[in-house]
Tab-separated table of C-alpha atoms and ligand atoms in Angstrom:
chain	number	residue	atom	x	y	z
K	37	UNK	CA	15.820	-23.945	5.692
K	38	UNK	CA	13.851	-21.061	6.952
K	39	UNK	CA	10.227	-20.823	8.301
K	40	UNK	CA	7.541	-18.310	7.737
K	41	UNK	CA	7.062	-15.653	10.217
K	42	UNK	CA	3.454	-14.398	10.620
K	43	UNK	CA	2.329	-11.040	11.639
K	44	UNK	CA	-1.420	-10.095	12.243
K	45	UNK	CA	-1.634	-6.333	11.610
K	46	UNK	CA	-4.709	-5.326	13.858
K	47	UNK	CA	-6.089	-6.439	17.118
K	48	UNK	CA	-9.882	-5.766	17.319
K	49	UNK	CA	-12.481	-8.064	17.643
K	50	UNK	CA	-11.642	-9.953	14.290
K	51	UNK	CA	-8.080	-9.186	14.268
K	52	UNK	CA	-7.636	-11.210	17.603
K	53	UNK	CA	-9.846	-13.962	16.571
K	54	UNK	CA	-7.702	-14.471	13.514
K	55	UNK	CA	-4.359	-14.251	15.397
K	56	UNK	CA	-5.818	-17.090	17.559
K	57	UNK	CA	-6.797	-19.209	14.456
K	58	UNK	CA	-3.347	-18.420	13.043
K	59	UNK	CA	-1.214	-19.197	16.166
K	60	UNK	CA	-3.178	-22.502	16.556
K	61	UNK	CA	-1.862	-23.433	13.093
K	62	UNK	CA	1.616	-22.060	13.312
K	63	UNK	CA	2.156	-24.020	16.435
K	64	UNK	CA	0.762	-27.288	14.857
K	65	UNK	CA	2.800	-26.956	11.576
K	66	UNK	CA	6.178	-26.020	12.959
K	67	UNK	CA	7.875	-27.297	9.923
K	68	UNK	CA	6.443	-24.466	7.902
K	69	UNK	CA	5.783	-21.684	10.287
K	70	UNK	CA	7.404	-20.065	13.284
K	71	UNK	CA	5.253	-20.801	16.188
K	72	UNK	CA	5.190	-17.127	17.347
K	73	UNK	CA	2.619	-14.761	15.859
K	74	UNK	CA	3.159	-11.000	16.239
K	75	UNK	CA	-0.045	-9.056	16.770
K	76	UNK	CA	0.130	-5.388	16.175
K	77	UNK	CA	-1.965	-3.618	18.627
K	78	UNK	CA	-3.003	0.095	18.236
K	79	UNK	CA	-1.838	0.994	21.894
K	80	UNK	CA	-4.275	2.356	24.397
K	81	UNK	CA	-4.964	2.260	28.145
K	82	UNK	CA	-7.565	0.055	29.420
K	83	UNK	CA	-9.170	-0.282	32.714
K	84	UNK	CA	-10.257	-3.862	33.564
K	85	UNK	CA	-14.038	-3.727	34.865
K	86	UNK	CA	-14.424	-4.278	38.486
K	87	UNK	CA	-16.554	-7.345	37.763
K	88	UNK	CA	-14.364	-9.251	35.603
K	89	UNK	CA	-12.344	-12.170	36.949
K	90	UNK	CA	-9.145	-10.413	36.134
K	91	UNK	CA	-9.653	-7.538	38.293
K	92	UNK	CA	-7.222	-7.444	41.082
K	93	UNK	CA	-4.693	-5.091	42.753
K	94	UNK	CA	-2.621	-5.080	39.606
K	95	UNK	CA	-5.314	-4.408	37.465
K	96	UNK	CA	-7.267	-1.928	39.541
K	97	UNK	CA	-5.963	1.041	37.376
K	98	UNK	CA	-5.686	1.565	33.662
K	99	UNK	CA	-3.017	-0.415	32.034
K	100	UNK	CA	-1.337	-0.808	28.613
K	101	UNK	CA	-3.582	-2.860	26.278
K	102	UNK	CA	-0.428	-4.921	24.949
K	103	UNK	CA	0.752	-5.578	28.770
K	104	UNK	CA	-2.885	-6.906	29.457
K	105	UNK	CA	-2.879	-9.044	26.430
K	106	UNK	CA	0.604	-10.513	26.949
K	107	UNK	CA	0.115	-11.179	30.736
K	108	UNK	CA	-3.566	-12.398	30.563
K	109	UNK	CA	-3.334	-14.172	27.332
K	110	UNK	CA	-6.603	-12.728	26.502
K	111	UNK	CA	-7.706	-9.369	24.756
K	112	UNK	CA	-9.828	-8.014	27.573
K	113	UNK	CA	-11.108	-5.154	25.594
K	114	UNK	CA	-11.948	-6.453	22.077
K	115	UNK	CA	-12.357	-10.110	22.665
K	116	UNK	CA	-13.053	-10.726	26.258
K	117	UNK	CA	-13.318	-14.414	27.899
K	118	UNK	CA	-11.268	-16.106	25.058
K	119	UNK	CA	-7.894	-17.598	26.010
K	120	UNK	CA	-5.474	-16.855	23.496
K	121	UNK	CA	-2.528	-19.289	22.654
K	122	UNK	CA	0.689	-18.270	24.301
K	123	UNK	CA	2.442	-17.900	21.153
K	124	UNK	CA	0.387	-14.949	20.153
K	125	UNK	CA	2.523	-11.647	21.073
K	126	UNK	CA	0.956	-8.298	21.239
K	127	UNK	CA	3.268	-5.517	20.008
K	128	UNK	CA	2.471	-1.861	20.103
K	129	UNK	CA	5.162	-1.042	17.348
K	130	UNK	CA	3.847	-2.001	14.028
K	131	UNK	CA	7.268	-1.579	12.361
K	132	UNK	CA	8.793	-3.947	14.962
K	133	UNK	CA	5.711	-6.314	14.562
K	134	UNK	CA	6.171	-6.934	10.889
K	135	UNK	CA	9.995	-7.132	11.034
K	136	UNK	CA	11.179	-10.309	8.865
K	137	UNK	CA	7.430	-11.381	8.601
K	138	UNK	CA	6.891	-13.214	5.291
K	139	UNK	CA	3.170	-13.341	5.800
K	140	UNK	CA	1.262	-10.256	6.708
K	141	UNK	CA	-2.491	-10.692	7.730
K	142	UNK	CA	-4.276	-7.275	7.543
K	143	UNK	CA	-7.160	-7.247	10.019
K	144	UNK	CA	-8.102	-3.728	10.919
K	145	UNK	CA	-11.243	-1.580	10.488
K	146	UNK	CA	-11.123	-0.283	6.952
K	147	UNK	CA	-10.735	3.358	7.816
K	148	UNK	CA	-7.168	2.712	9.525
K	149	UNK	CA	-5.599	0.771	6.706
K	150	UNK	CA	-4.354	3.642	4.650
K	151	UNK	CA	-2.324	5.205	7.434
K	152	UNK	CA	-0.943	1.867	8.692
K	153	UNK	CA	0.289	0.985	5.070
K	154	UNK	CA	2.067	4.339	4.936
K	155	UNK	CA	3.851	3.460	8.266
K	156	UNK	CA	4.827	0.056	6.743
K	157	UNK	CA	6.342	1.318	3.356
K	158	UNK	CA	9.848	0.003	2.997
K	159	UNK	CA	9.686	-1.813	6.361
K	160	UNK	CA	8.815	-5.181	5.260
K	161	UNK	CA	10.649	-7.680	3.582
K	162	UNK	CA	10.163	-7.371	-0.244
K	163	UNK	CA	9.335	-11.148	-0.550
K	164	UNK	CA	6.308	-10.855	2.034
K	165	UNK	CA	2.921	-12.059	0.929
K	166	UNK	CA	-0.453	-10.479	2.313
K	167	UNK	CA	-3.878	-11.446	3.125
K	168	UNK	CA	-6.482	-8.833	3.663
K	169	UNK	CA	-9.382	-9.756	6.201
K	170	UNK	CA	-10.724	-6.394	5.809
K	171	UNK	CA	-14.499	-5.925	4.831
K	172	UNK	CA	-14.649	-2.419	3.063
K	173	UNK	CA	-13.445	-0.745	-0.116
K	174	UNK	CA	-10.748	1.894	-0.737
K	175	UNK	CA	-12.894	4.750	-2.341
K	176	UNK	CA	-10.792	7.626	-3.601
K	177	UNK	CA	-10.568	10.223	-6.264
K	178	UNK	CA	-9.086	7.294	-8.409
K	179	UNK	CA	-12.072	5.331	-8.066
K	180	UNK	CA	-12.974	2.202	-6.188
K	181	UNK	CA	-10.392	-0.357	-5.011
K	182	UNK	CA	-10.154	-3.743	-3.190
K	183	UNK	CA	-8.157	-3.413	-0.109
K	184	UNK	CA	-6.117	-6.397	-1.245
K	185	UNK	CA	-5.114	-4.459	-4.267
K	186	UNK	CA	-4.281	-1.003	-2.562
K	187	UNK	CA	-2.362	-2.751	0.161
K	188	UNK	CA	-0.537	-4.703	-2.502
K	189	UNK	CA	0.229	-1.706	-4.533
K	190	UNK	CA	1.092	0.250	-1.591
K	191	UNK	CA	3.539	-2.175	-0.144
K	192	UNK	CA	4.554	-3.503	-3.446
K	193	UNK	CA	3.608	-7.127	-2.422
K	194	UNK	CA	0.951	-9.763	-3.626
K	195	UNK	CA	-1.988	-9.759	-1.428
K	196	UNK	CA	-5.033	-12.301	-1.270
K	197	UNK	CA	-8.269	-11.943	0.650
K	198	UNK	CA	-10.157	-13.865	3.555
K	199	UNK	CA	-13.710	-13.269	3.944
K	200	UNK	CA	-16.765	-15.348	5.183
K	201	UNK	CA	-19.818	-15.675	7.364
K	202	UNK	CA	-17.586	-15.072	10.313
K	203	UNK	CA	-19.115	-13.302	13.371
K	204	UNK	CA	-15.835	-13.087	15.281
K	205	UNK	CA	-16.955	-14.018	18.741
K	206	UNK	CA	-18.406	-17.405	17.283
K	207	UNK	CA	-15.290	-18.361	15.626
K	208	UNK	CA	-13.400	-17.429	18.685
K	209	UNK	CA	-15.737	-19.854	20.780
K	210	UNK	CA	-14.452	-22.276	18.239
K	211	UNK	CA	-18.319	-22.900	16.997
K	212	UNK	CA	-18.332	-24.265	13.451
K	213	UNK	CA	-17.871	-21.816	10.337
K	214	UNK	CA	-16.918	-21.629	7.094
K	215	UNK	CA	-14.718	-18.957	5.294
K	216	UNK	CA	-13.508	-18.213	1.737
K	217	UNK	CA	-9.864	-17.242	0.815
K	218	UNK	CA	-8.841	-15.843	-2.398
K	219	UNK	CA	-5.261	-16.393	-3.011
K	220	UNK	CA	-3.789	-16.844	-6.428
K	221	UNK	CA	-0.822	-15.343	-8.227
K	222	UNK	CA	-1.694	-12.245	-10.442
K	223	UNK	CA	-2.118	-13.235	-13.923
K	224	UNK	CA	1.664	-13.436	-15.365
K	225	UNK	CA	2.960	-11.579	-18.194
K	226	UNK	CA	3.856	-13.635	-21.250
K	227	UNK	CA	6.945	-15.188	-20.232
K	228	UNK	CA	5.292	-17.053	-17.333
K	229	UNK	CA	2.115	-19.505	-17.587
K	230	UNK	CA	-0.917	-17.801	-16.370
K	231	UNK	CA	-2.120	-19.664	-13.367
K	232	UNK	CA	-5.234	-17.568	-13.218
K	233	UNK	CA	-8.575	-19.868	-13.192
K	234	UNK	CA	-6.678	-22.735	-11.760
K	235	UNK	CA	-9.134	-25.112	-10.185
K	236	UNK	CA	-9.928	-24.533	-6.368
K	237	UNK	CA	-7.318	-26.045	-4.262
K	238	UNK	CA	-4.855	-26.345	-6.906
K	239	UNK	CA	-0.995	-26.147	-5.806
K	240	UNK	CA	0.305	-23.176	-7.971
K	241	UNK	CA	3.682	-22.517	-6.510
K	242	UNK	CA	3.890	-18.807	-6.062
K	243	UNK	CA	7.201	-18.869	-4.793
K	244	UNK	CA	8.774	-19.285	-8.314
K	245	UNK	CA	6.951	-16.266	-10.044
K	246	UNK	CA	8.479	-12.801	-10.070
K	247	UNK	CA	8.168	-9.553	-11.596
K	248	UNK	CA	5.555	-6.904	-12.091
K	249	UNK	CA	2.394	-8.628	-13.178
K	250	UNK	CA	-1.230	-7.692	-13.689
K	251	UNK	CA	-3.472	-8.201	-10.610
K	252	UNK	CA	-6.735	-10.254	-11.124
K	253	UNK	CA	-8.649	-7.182	-11.695
K	254	UNK	CA	-5.971	-5.726	-13.918
K	255	UNK	CA	-4.034	-3.639	-11.296
K	256	UNK	CA	-0.389	-3.964	-11.142
K	257	UNK	CA	1.153	-5.704	-8.410
K	258	UNK	CA	4.906	-6.393	-7.844
K	259	UNK	CA	5.948	-9.475	-6.590
K	260	UNK	CA	9.474	-10.653	-5.532
K	261	UNK	CA	10.410	-14.151	-5.468
K	262	UNK	CA	10.521	-16.091	-2.150
K	263	UNK	CA	14.161	-16.960	-1.258
K	264	UNK	CA	14.293	-20.840	-1.827
K	265	UNK	CA	15.192	-21.594	1.654
K	266	UNK	CA	11.467	-20.969	2.647
K	267	UNK	CA	8.715	-23.491	2.071
K	268	UNK	CA	6.672	-22.578	-0.807
K	269	UNK	CA	3.507	-20.514	-0.354
K	270	UNK	CA	1.400	-22.444	-2.590
K	271	UNK	CA	-2.349	-23.039	-2.010
K	272	UNK	CA	-2.103	-26.014	0.356
K	273	UNK	CA	0.287	-24.007	2.769
K	274	UNK	CA	-1.724	-20.752	2.607
K	275	UNK	CA	-4.764	-22.895	3.383
K	276	UNK	CA	-2.841	-24.492	6.347
K	277	UNK	CA	-2.555	-21.386	7.920
K	278	UNK	CA	-6.234	-20.553	8.518
K	279	UNK	CA	-7.927	-23.873	8.292
K	280	UNK	CA	-9.210	-25.381	11.790
K	281	UNK	CA	-11.581	-28.162	12.540
K	282	UNK	CA	-14.174	-25.381	13.430
K	283	UNK	CA	-13.122	-23.005	10.721
K	284	UNK	CA	-13.156	-24.587	7.392
K	285	UNK	CA	-11.458	-22.779	4.358
K	286	UNK	CA	-12.515	-22.895	0.927
K	287	UNK	CA	-9.884	-21.294	-1.796
K	288	UNK	CA	-10.996	-19.700	-4.810
K	289	UNK	CA	-9.287	-17.234	-7.206
K	290	UNK	CA	-11.843	-14.535	-7.545
K	291	UNK	CA	-10.176	-11.983	-4.978
K	292	UNK	CA	-12.659	-9.138	-6.172
K	293	UNK	CA	-15.710	-11.321	-5.598
K	294	UNK	CA	-14.250	-12.414	-1.978
K	295	UNK	CA	-13.536	-8.721	-1.222
K	296	UNK	CA	-16.775	-7.276	-2.448
K	297	UNK	CA	-19.080	-9.721	-0.863
K	298	UNK	CA	-17.736	-8.577	2.636
K	299	UNK	CA	-17.785	-5.076	2.028
K	300	UNK	CA	-21.288	-4.516	0.567
K	301	UNK	CA	-23.180	-6.857	2.724
K	302	UNK	CA	-22.358	-4.333	5.561
K	303	UNK	CA	-24.789	-2.051	3.611
K	304	UNK	CA	-27.384	-4.603	3.480
K	305	UNK	CA	-27.194	-5.416	6.987
K	306	UNK	CA	-27.879	-1.909	7.919
K	307	UNK	CA	-31.103	-2.137	5.793
K	308	UNK	CA	-32.004	-5.338	7.304
K	309	UNK	CA	-31.609	-3.685	10.703
K	310	UNK	CA	-33.722	-0.760	9.540
K	311	UNK	CA	-36.609	-2.991	8.532
K	312	UNK	CA	-36.246	-5.049	11.523
K	313	UNK	CA	-36.265	-2.126	14.033
K	314	UNK	CA	-39.628	-1.155	12.523
K	315	UNK	CA	-40.786	-4.581	13.883
K	316	UNK	CA	-41.629	-5.552	10.229
K	317	UNK	CA	-40.485	-9.253	10.652
K	318	UNK	CA	-38.685	-11.797	8.555
K	319	UNK	CA	-40.339	-11.227	5.041
K	320	UNK	CA	-39.215	-7.696	4.894
K	321	UNK	CA	-35.731	-8.819	6.034
K	322	UNK	CA	-35.455	-11.544	3.357
K	323	UNK	CA	-36.904	-9.032	0.681
K	324	UNK	CA	-33.796	-6.683	1.744
K	325	UNK	CA	-31.425	-9.415	1.229
K	326	UNK	CA	-32.659	-10.649	-2.085
K	327	UNK	CA	-32.061	-7.112	-3.646
K	328	UNK	CA	-29.064	-6.765	-1.548
K	329	UNK	CA	-27.244	-9.759	-3.063
K	330	UNK	CA	-28.493	-8.708	-6.697
K	331	UNK	CA	-26.820	-5.335	-6.164
K	332	UNK	CA	-23.737	-6.879	-4.913
K	333	UNK	CA	-23.360	-9.042	-7.872
K	334	UNK	CA	-24.199	-6.207	-10.290
K	335	UNK	CA	-21.732	-3.879	-8.479
K	336	UNK	CA	-18.943	-6.493	-9.126
K	337	UNK	CA	-19.760	-7.238	-12.669
K	338	UNK	CA	-20.106	-3.529	-13.575
K	339	UNK	CA	-16.901	-2.379	-11.958
K	340	UNK	CA	-14.720	-5.198	-11.657
K	341	UNK	CA	-15.370	-6.931	-14.926
K	342	UNK	CA	-14.806	-10.453	-15.850
K	343	UNK	CA	-12.728	-11.489	-12.828
K	344	UNK	CA	-15.716	-11.408	-10.806
K	345	UNK	CA	-17.728	-14.732	-10.667
K	346	UNK	CA	-21.535	-14.863	-9.919
K	347	UNK	CA	-20.889	-18.157	-8.156
K	348	UNK	CA	-18.570	-16.644	-5.494
K	349	UNK	CA	-21.712	-14.844	-4.182
K	350	UNK	CA	-24.126	-17.578	-4.562
K	351	UNK	CA	-21.985	-20.362	-3.505
K	352	UNK	CA	-19.251	-19.265	-1.431
K	353	UNK	CA	-19.268	-18.289	2.582
K	354	UNK	CA	-18.085	-14.799	1.408
K	355	UNK	CA	-21.201	-14.208	-0.632
K	356	UNK	CA	-24.804	-15.258	0.615
K	357	UNK	CA	-23.746	-16.920	3.641
K	358	UNK	CA	-22.085	-13.988	5.083
K	359	UNK	CA	-25.180	-11.928	3.768
K	360	UNK	CA	-27.223	-14.189	6.074
K	361	UNK	CA	-25.217	-14.210	9.235
K	362	UNK	CA	-24.562	-10.323	8.984
K	363	UNK	CA	-28.280	-9.681	8.759
K	364	UNK	CA	-28.950	-12.077	11.388
K	365	UNK	CA	-26.342	-11.384	14.455
K	366	UNK	CA	-23.734	-8.748	13.012
K	367	UNK	CA	-23.211	-5.537	14.547
K	368	UNK	CA	-24.154	-3.399	11.662
K	369	UNK	CA	-27.529	-5.154	11.758
K	370	UNK	CA	-27.924	-5.038	15.427
K	371	UNK	CA	-26.924	-1.121	15.909
K	372	UNK	CA	-29.172	-0.310	12.931
K	373	UNK	CA	-32.100	-2.121	14.447
K	374	UNK	CA	-31.538	-0.454	17.763
K	375	UNK	CA	-31.170	3.015	16.207
K	376	UNK	CA	-34.592	2.741	14.550
K	377	UNK	CA	-36.406	1.047	17.596
K	378	UNK	CA	-34.924	3.865	19.957
K	379	UNK	CA	-35.124	6.864	17.558
K	380	UNK	CA	-31.378	7.268	17.832
K	381	UNK	CA	-28.637	7.823	15.207
K	382	UNK	CA	-26.498	4.772	14.445
K	383	UNK	CA	-23.342	6.467	15.482
K	384	UNK	CA	-24.706	6.983	18.803
K	385	UNK	CA	-25.682	3.351	19.194
K	386	UNK	CA	-22.169	2.333	17.955
K	387	UNK	CA	-20.598	4.570	20.756
K	388	UNK	CA	-22.898	3.035	23.437
K	389	UNK	CA	-23.063	-0.600	22.636
K	390	UNK	CA	-19.644	-1.519	20.785
K	391	UNK	CA	-16.805	-0.595	23.488
K	392	UNK	CA	-14.508	0.661	20.601
K	393	UNK	CA	-15.474	-1.791	17.925
K	394	UNK	CA	-16.047	-0.189	14.659
K	395	UNK	CA	-19.086	-0.336	12.401
K	396	UNK	CA	-17.934	-0.721	8.691
K	397	UNK	CA	-21.302	-0.463	6.980
K	398	UNK	CA	-21.963	3.292	7.650
K	399	UNK	CA	-18.693	4.192	6.237
K	400	UNK	CA	-19.025	2.095	3.362
K	401	UNK	CA	-22.454	3.349	2.662
K	402	UNK	CA	-21.244	6.900	1.987
K	403	UNK	CA	-18.158	5.702	0.299
K	404	UNK	CA	-20.055	3.428	-1.988
K	405	UNK	CA	-22.443	6.278	-2.751
K	406	UNK	CA	-19.683	8.737	-3.614
K	407	UNK	CA	-18.568	6.497	-6.178
K	408	UNK	CA	-21.848	5.520	-7.580
K	409	UNK	CA	-22.838	9.320	-7.921
K	410	UNK	CA	-19.550	10.087	-9.782
K	411	UNK	CA	-20.209	7.141	-12.126
K	412	UNK	CA	-24.054	8.359	-12.540
K	413	UNK	CA	-25.264	4.900	-11.340
K	414	UNK	CA	-27.091	5.686	-8.144
K	415	UNK	CA	-30.425	4.929	-9.779
K	416	UNK	CA	-29.089	1.141	-10.561
K	417	UNK	CA	-28.418	0.347	-6.885
K	418	UNK	CA	-31.411	1.344	-5.371
K	419	UNK	CA	-31.079	-0.414	-1.931
K	420	UNK	CA	-27.258	0.861	-1.482
K	421	UNK	CA	-28.693	4.300	-2.373
K	422	UNK	CA	-31.619	4.064	-0.017
K	423	UNK	CA	-29.408	3.125	3.040
K	424	UNK	CA	-27.288	6.314	2.039
K	425	UNK	CA	-30.440	8.555	2.067
K	426	UNK	CA	-31.740	7.200	5.445
K	427	UNK	CA	-28.303	7.735	6.940
K	428	UNK	CA	-28.202	11.306	5.686
K	429	UNK	CA	-31.782	11.855	7.015
K	430	UNK	CA	-33.102	12.363	3.620
K	431	UNK	CA	-35.455	9.380	3.704
K	432	UNK	CA	-36.932	7.148	6.392
K	433	UNK	CA	-36.559	3.250	6.956
K	434	UNK	CA	-40.307	3.405	6.373
K	435	UNK	CA	-39.502	4.463	2.598
K	436	UNK	CA	-37.459	1.172	1.773
K	437	UNK	CA	-40.199	-0.789	0.128
K	438	UNK	CA	-40.966	2.057	-2.215
K	439	UNK	CA	-37.265	2.920	-2.896
K	440	UNK	CA	-36.474	-0.640	-4.051
K	441	UNK	CA	-39.670	-1.344	-5.791
K	442	UNK	CA	-38.648	-2.215	-9.534
K	443	UNK	CA	-41.688	-0.600	-10.873
K	444	UNK	CA	-41.199	2.603	-9.058
K	445	UNK	CA	-40.063	4.531	-12.078
K	446	UNK	CA	-43.335	3.828	-13.981
K	447	UNK	CA	-45.583	5.778	-11.495
E	137	LIG	P1	-13.164	-3.693	15.675
E	137	LIG	O1	-14.317	-3.349	15.278
E	137	LIG	O2	-12.970	-4.600	16.915
E	137	LIG	O3	-12.506	-2.581	15.831
E	137	LIG	C1	-11.412	-1.971	16.828
E	137	LIG	C2	-10.087	-1.951	16.464
E	137	LIG	O4	-9.682	-0.840	15.713
E	137	LIG	C3	-9.020	-2.195	17.688
E	137	LIG	O5	-8.176	-2.961	17.550
E	137	LIG	C4	-8.608	-0.735	17.656
E	137	LIG	O6	-7.148	-0.862	18.406
E	137	LIG	C5	-8.503	-0.441	16.459
E	137	LIG	N1	-8.443	1.040	16.160
E	137	LIG	C6	-9.023	1.875	16.623
E	137	LIG	N2	-8.666	3.207	16.137
E	137	LIG	C7	-7.397	2.925	15.564
E	137	LIG	C8	-6.792	3.791	14.804
E	137	LIG	N3	-6.610	5.026	14.793
E	137	LIG	N4	-5.533	3.098	14.092
E	137	LIG	C9	-5.544	1.765	13.934
E	137	LIG	N5	-6.491	1.130	14.707
E	137	LIG	C10	-7.371	1.645	15.235
E	137	LIG	O7	-12.365	-4.289	14.527
E	137	LIG	P2	-12.343	-5.910	13.852
E	137	LIG	O8	-13.566	-6.563	14.333
E	137	LIG	O9	-11.072	-6.661	14.311
E	137	LIG	O10	-12.602	-5.597	12.298
E	137	LIG	C11	-11.419	-5.698	11.530
E	137	LIG	C12	-12.001	-6.052	10.066
E	137	LIG	O11	-12.607	-7.272	10.185
E	137	LIG	C13	-13.247	-4.919	9.769
E	137	LIG	O12	-13.076	-4.511	8.292
E	137	LIG	C14	-14.437	-5.975	9.837
E	137	LIG	O13	-15.445	-5.506	9.034
E	137	LIG	C15	-13.902	-7.238	9.440
E	137	LIG	N6	-14.553	-8.234	10.049
E	137	LIG	C16	-15.057	-8.288	11.361
E	137	LIG	C17	-15.850	-9.340	12.023
E	137	LIG	C18	-16.362	-9.444	13.445
E	137	LIG	O14	-17.130	-10.264	13.828
E	137	LIG	N7	-15.877	-8.470	14.220
E	137	LIG	C19	-15.779	-10.683	11.269
E	137	LIG	C20	-15.295	-10.646	10.037
E	137	LIG	C21	-14.835	-9.450	9.418
E	138	LIG	P1	-20.536	-7.062	11.571
E	138	LIG	O1	-19.298	-6.158	11.354
E	138	LIG	O2	-21.742	-6.378	11.077
E	138	LIG	O3	-20.701	-7.490	13.022
E	138	LIG	O4	-20.364	-8.439	10.551
E	138	LIG	C1	-19.510	-9.307	11.257
E	138	LIG	C2	-19.137	-10.097	9.933
E	138	LIG	O5	-18.457	-9.722	8.878
E	138	LIG	C3	-19.784	-11.581	9.717
E	138	LIG	O6	-19.221	-12.236	8.919
């Protein structure tokens, strides 16, 4: 019988961390997975800094990042000082990296996923399954889509989502955290039983389900049955790929809730950074977080309908826990705070502080605002709208209390 081959598409701070997590598990569960994990790297030249333990004659000049990762078993640019398992193999060729992979883990800054999917079209096995670890939304003229769905549609595969309170460096250092995985087959057409709403941790056998079916939020997702030589990709085996003693996985069926929590909290974290940058303290930050989680749930219910469950936001790692961690130590929070404290733009701070890592909150604030404007709903999301107005320079961080005041309209 065959084993599942895994490819992580992306190798930034979180992409490399997830490759580490997954590679530890593929090695441990060698009856189900091939040990080797391919990790696609957007190739670049990198110069090891002089004060690094890796600096020597060989590394005293810029080298290809893939060569460095494969020889040092570390990603010195995006996840320095974290040893990677030797079964993580960096590959600069995305088409070669996904060859024969039955499980594709998408983990890239959200602005790059569209182009990457274009390169992958027709190059993956038709029975592959995807998991999106991307925190962002795919906003276009067509509206607002989850990345799990846009990836699923573009590549003709079923794609779930992983998201949680997961600051990458902490997970990489094997400090305890939880995460949420939404992985359920799309609701089936009439000849198949509908597995939607199955309890947490149930063992739906996705391998036997085939055909074009409606996704959890109503979008069509094609799915080709997995050949019978492969172990089934039911919940238990999907969980096995990500769960570690230091990284606890909870499985749910609410793909939209999981994806929206991860995307929208980035806007809230910017607002939290703004008020903290003013030196306003924890009460102000808590107020922003309170309004933020309400807007997350409202956005989900308004635009993704009944598939979104409030408890995904209030009870799962991908909801309130991600909001808290992101507003405490996340990059969006830290950069927004420095921007206000130093009187600089967030973009300037991002360039200076993140060494090529990418903030997702600024782009998402603009994209969500575009979408809300088109829907005529800006006023119903005062915090999301305030962050956009501040980024645009039309309002100031000091205006936030007024902008989110529910009695504002009565003045
Ligand atoms: P990152 O912020 O480290 O971004 C750097 C990555 O972007 C590098 O791999 C770089 O090669 C790549 N890149 C740059 N230009 C590119 C291009 N033109 N095409 C393709 N790739 C390009 O990335 P990350 O932290 O791995 O984030 C990936 C996703 O995971 C994001 O949606 C993020 O919100 C989410 N996430 C991040 C964290 C975290 O703590 N870092 C935690 C959870 C989720
Ligand atoms: P930042 O991208 O703001 O660092 O947030 C990381 C994250 O998603 C934590 O769960």
